[in-house]
């Protein structure tokens, strides 16, 4: 089972995955590793395939170099993720701004539509009144034509 676990770790080495990032602190992690090294114990992370399986045979200096190299890689990954997050934040702000502009434009267009509807209703009423007047005048014309005949 440890070989299977090691294979899973190897396949995921190039992917930065934090299982529980709610209490993650790079400074805490580094200080824990340094404390264990000072006490002579090995850090927990030496199980993974980054440090050779002959970890007992390599010296503390080599282990420290390996851990520092791993730390640099992790820092680069962290910097990359932070940069990507900043880009996403900028994009999010841009989209929020565009959404606000679109909402304002929508509101303006709704007011325009409302005004145009009221104007249409007004002109419909004027048209109906003009039609009624026209009918009355036509009836008067017919009545006057009868009188003339």
PDB file of C-alpha atoms in Angstrom:
ATOM      1  CA  UNK A   1       0.000   0.000   0.000  1.00  0.00           C
ATOM      2  CA  UNK A   2       2.914   2.336   0.603  1.00  0.00           C
ATOM      3  CA  UNK A   3       4.053   1.787  -2.988  1.00  0.00           C
ATOM      4  CA  UNK A   4       0.575   2.681  -4.241  1.00  0.00           C
ATOM      5  CA  UNK A   5       0.580   5.764  -2.009  1.00  0.00           C
ATOM      6  CA  UNK A   6       4.008   6.756  -3.327  1.00  0.00           C
ATOM      7  CA  UNK A   7       2.765   6.375  -6.910  1.00  0.00           C
ATOM      8  CA  UNK A   8      -0.200   8.608  -6.111  1.00  0.00           C
ATOM      9  CA  UNK A   9       2.122  11.179  -4.566  1.00  0.00           C
ATOM     10  CA  UNK A  10       4.424  11.024  -7.585  1.00  0.00           C
ATOM     11  CA  UNK A  11       1.566  11.634 -10.004  1.00  0.00           C
ATOM     12  CA  UNK A  12       0.421  14.618  -7.967  1.00  0.00           C
ATOM     13  CA  UNK A  13       3.854  16.165  -7.347  1.00  0.00           C
ATOM     14  CA  UNK A  14       3.523  18.694 -10.150  1.00  0.00           C
ATOM     15  CA  UNK A  15       0.104  19.852  -8.940  1.00  0.00           C
ATOM     16  CA  UNK A  16      -0.265  22.198  -5.983  1.00  0.00           C
ATOM     17  CA  UNK A  17      -3.177  20.871  -3.922  1.00  0.00           C
ATOM     18  CA  UNK A  18      -3.969  22.019  -0.409  1.00  0.00           C
ATOM     19  CA  UNK A  19      -6.234  19.548   1.333  1.00  0.00           C
ATOM     20  CA  UNK A  20      -6.879  21.780   4.332  1.00  0.00           C
ATOM     21  CA  UNK A  21      -5.919  25.380   3.643  1.00  0.00           C
ATOM     22  CA  UNK A  22      -7.921  26.947   6.457  1.00  0.00           C
ATOM     23  CA  UNK A  23      -5.049  26.729   8.966  1.00  0.00           C
ATOM     24  CA  UNK A  24      -2.103  26.829   6.549  1.00  0.00           C
ATOM     25  CA  UNK A  25       0.848  29.076   7.320  1.00  0.00           C
ATOM     26  CA  UNK A  26       4.157  28.838   5.513  1.00  0.00           C
ATOM     27  CA  UNK A  27       5.959  30.397   8.465  1.00  0.00           C
ATOM     28  CA  UNK A  28       4.484  27.845  10.894  1.00  0.00           C
ATOM     29  CA  UNK A  29       5.476  24.996   8.600  1.00  0.00           C
ATOM     30  CA  UNK A  30       9.045  26.261   8.266  1.00  0.00           C
ATOM     31  CA  UNK A  31       9.397  26.808  12.001  1.00  0.00           C
ATOM     32  CA  UNK A  32       8.093  23.285  12.721  1.00  0.00           C
ATOM     33  CA  UNK A  33      10.625  21.801  10.304  1.00  0.00           C
ATOM     34  CA  UNK A  34      13.434  23.847  11.845  1.00  0.00           C
ATOM     35  CA  UNK A  35      12.423  22.773  15.370  1.00  0.00           C
ATOM     36  CA  UNK A  36      12.425  19.104  14.391  1.00  0.00           C
ATOM     37  CA  UNK A  37      15.811  19.476  12.734  1.00  0.00           C
ATOM     38  CA  UNK A  38      17.227  21.167  15.833  1.00  0.00           C
ATOM     39  CA  UNK A  39      15.914  18.347  18.041  1.00  0.00           C
ATOM     40  CA  UNK A  40      17.444  15.823  15.676  1.00  0.00           C
ATOM     41  CA  UNK A  41      14.145  14.441  14.470  1.00  0.00           C
ATOM     42  CA  UNK A  42      13.157  14.265  10.842  1.00  0.00           C
ATOM     43  CA  UNK A  43      10.221  16.268   9.529  1.00  0.00           C
ATOM     44  CA  UNK A  44       7.013  14.445   8.604  1.00  0.00           C
ATOM     45  CA  UNK A  45       7.349  15.418   4.972  1.00  0.00           C
ATOM     46  CA  UNK A  46      10.381  13.174   4.465  1.00  0.00           C
ATOM     47  CA  UNK A  47       8.014  10.259   3.714  1.00  0.00           C
ATOM     48  CA  UNK A  48       7.174  11.555   0.271  1.00  0.00           C
ATOM     49  CA  UNK A  49       9.317  10.757  -2.718  1.00  0.00           C
ATOM     50  CA  UNK A  50      11.055  14.116  -2.815  1.00  0.00           C
ATOM     51  CA  UNK A  51      13.593  12.991  -0.222  1.00  0.00           C
ATOM     52  CA  UNK A  52      15.339   9.732  -1.184  1.00  0.00           C
ATOM     53  CA  UNK A  53      14.254   6.517   0.469  1.00  0.00           C
ATOM     54  CA  UNK A  54      17.711   6.204   1.975  1.00  0.00           C
ATOM     55  CA  UNK A  55      16.977   9.222   4.157  1.00  0.00           C
ATOM     56  CA  UNK A  56      18.802   7.721   7.114  1.00  0.00           C
ATOM     57  CA  UNK A  57      21.989   7.507   5.059  1.00  0.00           C
ATOM     58  CA  UNK A  58      22.096  11.152   3.958  1.00  0.00           C
ATOM     59  CA  UNK A  59      23.284  13.784   6.362  1.00  0.00           C
ATOM     60  CA  UNK A  60      21.342  16.596   7.962  1.00  0.00           C
ATOM     61  CA  UNK A  61      22.952  19.132   5.603  1.00  0.00           C
ATOM     62  CA  UNK A  62      21.707  17.225   2.557  1.00  0.00           C
ATOM     63  CA  UNK A  63      18.259  16.957   4.087  1.00  0.00           C
ATOM     64  CA  UNK A  64      18.256  20.689   4.771  1.00  0.00           C
ATOM     65  CA  UNK A  65      19.317  21.390   1.167  1.00  0.00           C
ATOM     66  CA  UNK A  66      16.544  19.119  -0.109  1.00  0.00           C
ATOM     67  CA  UNK A  67      14.008  20.783   2.142  1.00  0.00           C
ATOM     68  CA  UNK A  68      15.178  24.255   1.122  1.00  0.00           C
ATOM     69  CA  UNK A  69      14.912  23.299  -2.544  1.00  0.00           C
ATOM     70  CA  UNK A  70      11.420  21.956  -1.934  1.00  0.00           C
ATOM     71  CA  UNK A  71      10.582  25.163  -0.057  1.00  0.00           C
ATOM     72  CA  UNK A  72      11.798  27.282  -3.002  1.00  0.00           C
ATOM     73  CA  UNK A  73       9.647  25.267  -5.393  1.00  0.00           C
ATOM     74  CA  UNK A  74       6.658  25.628  -3.105  1.00  0.00           C
ATOM     75  CA  UNK A  75       7.304  29.373  -2.785  1.00  0.00           C
ATOM     76  CA  UNK A  76       7.427  29.694  -6.572  1.00  0.00           C
ATOM     77  CA  UNK A  77       4.159  27.778  -6.840  1.00  0.00           C
ATOM     78  CA  UNK A  78       2.660  29.999  -4.151  1.00  0.00           C
ATOM     79  CA  UNK A  79       3.845  33.125  -5.986  1.00  0.00           C
ATOM     80  CA  UNK A  80       2.344  31.771  -9.182  1.00  0.00           C
ATOM     81  CA  UNK A  81      -0.984  31.072  -7.469  1.00  0.00           C
ATOM     82  CA  UNK A  82      -0.965  34.518  -5.829  1.00  0.00           C
ATOM     83  CA  UNK A  83      -0.294  36.122  -9.221  1.00  0.00           C
ATOM     84  CA  UNK A  84      -3.119  34.123 -10.767  1.00  0.00           C
ATOM     85  CA  UNK A  85      -5.430  35.122  -7.907  1.00  0.00           C
ATOM     86  CA  UNK A  86      -4.566  38.778  -8.464  1.00  0.00           C
ATOM     87  CA  UNK A  87      -5.334  38.414 -12.161  1.00  0.00           C
ATOM     88  CA  UNK A  88      -8.644  36.746 -11.299  1.00  0.00           C
ATOM     89  CA  UNK A  89      -9.411  39.538  -8.819  1.00  0.00           C
ATOM     90  CA  UNK A  90      -8.658  42.158 -11.474  1.00  0.00           C
ATOM     91  CA  UNK A  91     -10.846  40.309 -13.949  1.00  0.00           C
ATOM     92  CA  UNK A  92     -13.578  40.033 -11.326  1.00  0.00           C
ATOM     93  CA  UNK A  93     -13.403  43.770 -10.624  1.00  0.00           C
ATOM     94  CA  UNK A  94     -13.521  44.479 -14.349  1.00  0.00           C
ATOM     95  CA  UNK A  95     -16.578  42.255 -14.742  1.00  0.00           C
ATOM     96  CA  UNK A  96     -18.245  43.883 -11.723  1.00  0.00           C
ATOM     97  CA  UNK A  97     -17.634  47.287 -13.284  1.00  0.00           C
ATOM     98  CA  UNK A  98     -19.056  46.126 -16.597  1.00  0.00           C
ATOM     99  CA  UNK A  99     -22.064  44.625 -14.797  1.00  0.00           C
ATOM    100  CA  UNK A 100     -22.671  47.930 -13.010  1.00  0.00           C
ATOM    101  CA  UNK A 101     -22.416  49.846 -16.295  1.00  0.00           C
ATOM    102  CA  UNK A 102     -24.781  47.382 -17.954  1.00  0.00           C
ATOM    103  CA  UNK A 103     -27.257  47.690 -15.076  1.00  0.00           C
ATOM    104  CA  UNK A 104     -27.170  51.484 -15.350  1.00  0.00           C
ATOM    105  CA  UNK A 105     -27.673  51.269 -19.114  1.00  0.00           C
ATOM    106  CA  UNK A 106     -30.558  48.852 -18.573  1.00  0.00           C
ATOM    107  CA  UNK A 107     -32.138  51.234 -16.074  1.00  0.00           C
ATOM    108  CA  UNK A 108     -31.754  54.156 -18.477  1.00  0.00           C
ATOM    109  CA  UNK A 109     -33.289  52.139 -21.316  1.00  0.00           C
ATOM    110  CA  UNK A 110     -36.191  51.059 -19.070  1.00  0.00           C
ATOM    111  CA  UNK A 111     -36.914  54.719 -18.270  1.00  0.00           C
ATOM    112  CA  UNK A 112     -36.789  55.545 -21.982  1.00  0.00           C
ATOM    113  CA  UNK A 113     -39.178  52.687 -22.768  1.00  0.00           C
ATOM    114  CA  UNK A 114     -41.526  53.840 -20.017  1.00  0.00           C
ATOM    115  CA  UNK A 115     -41.542  57.410 -21.368  1.00  0.00           C
ATOM    116  CA  UNK A 116     -42.160  56.152 -24.894  1.00  0.00           C
ATOM    117  CA  UNK A 117     -45.053  53.973 -23.703  1.00  0.00           C
ATOM    118  CA  UNK A 118     -46.649  56.962 -21.993  1.00  0.00           C
ATOM    119  CA  UNK A 119     -46.182  59.013 -25.181  1.00  0.00           C
ATOM    120  CA  UNK A 120     -47.729  56.225 -27.250  1.00  0.00           C
ATOM    121  CA  UNK A 121     -50.732  56.139 -24.903  1.00  0.00           C
ATOM    122  CA  UNK A 122     -51.035  59.926 -25.104  1.00  0.00           C
ATOM    123  CA  UNK A 123     -50.961  59.871 -28.916  1.00  0.00           C
ATOM    124  CA  UNK A 124     -53.500  57.030 -28.995  1.00  0.00           C
ATOM    125  CA  UNK A 125     -55.899  59.131 -26.926  1.00  0.00           C
ATOM    126  CA  UNK A 126     -55.311  62.172 -29.169  1.00  0.00           C
ATOM    127  CA  UNK A 127     -55.896  59.972 -32.204  1.00  0.00           C
ATOM    128  CA  UNK A 128     -59.160  58.623 -30.769  1.00  0.00           C
ATOM    129  CA  UNK A 129     -60.338  62.147 -29.969  1.00  0.00           C
ATOM    130  CA  UNK A 130     -59.428  63.282 -33.502  1.00  0.00           C
ATOM    131  CA  UNK A 131     -61.328  60.299 -34.969  1.00  0.00           C
ATOM    132  CA  UNK A 132     -64.420  61.142 -32.888  1.00  0.00           C
ATOM    133  CA  UNK A 133     -64.208  64.762 -33.992  1.00  0.00           C
ATOM    134  CA  UNK A 134     -63.818  63.646 -37.579  1.00  0.00           C
ATOM    135  CA  UNK A 135     -66.902  61.432 -37.338  1.00  0.00           C
ATOM    136  CA  UNK A 136     -68.924  64.286 -35.841  1.00  0.00           C
ATOM    137  CA  UNK A 137     -67.759  66.609 -38.620  1.00  0.00           C
ATOM    138  CA  UNK A 138     -68.559  63.997 -41.280  1.00  0.00           C
ATOM    139  CA  UNK A 139     -72.071  63.642 -39.889  1.00  0.00           C
ATOM    140  CA  UNK A 140     -72.449  67.420 -39.982  1.00  0.00           C
ATOM    141  CA  UNK A 141     -71.244  67.451 -43.604  1.00  0.00           C
ATOM    142  CA  UNK A 142     -73.801  64.769 -44.484  1.00  0.00           C
ATOM    143  CA  UNK A 143     -76.561  66.712 -42.686  1.00  0.00           C
ATOM    144  CA  UNK A 144     -75.584  69.941 -44.450  1.00  0.00           C
ATOM    145  CA  UNK A 145     -75.502  68.166 -47.837  1.00  0.00           C
ATOM    146  CA  UNK A 146     -79.053  66.933 -47.184  1.00  0.00           C
ATOM    147  CA  UNK A 147     -80.138  70.451 -46.314  1.00  0.00           C
ATOM    148  CA  UNK A 148     -78.565  71.764 -49.490  1.00  0.00           C
ATOM    149  CA  UNK A 149     -80.323  69.176 -51.634  1.00  0.00           C
TER     150      UNK A 149
END
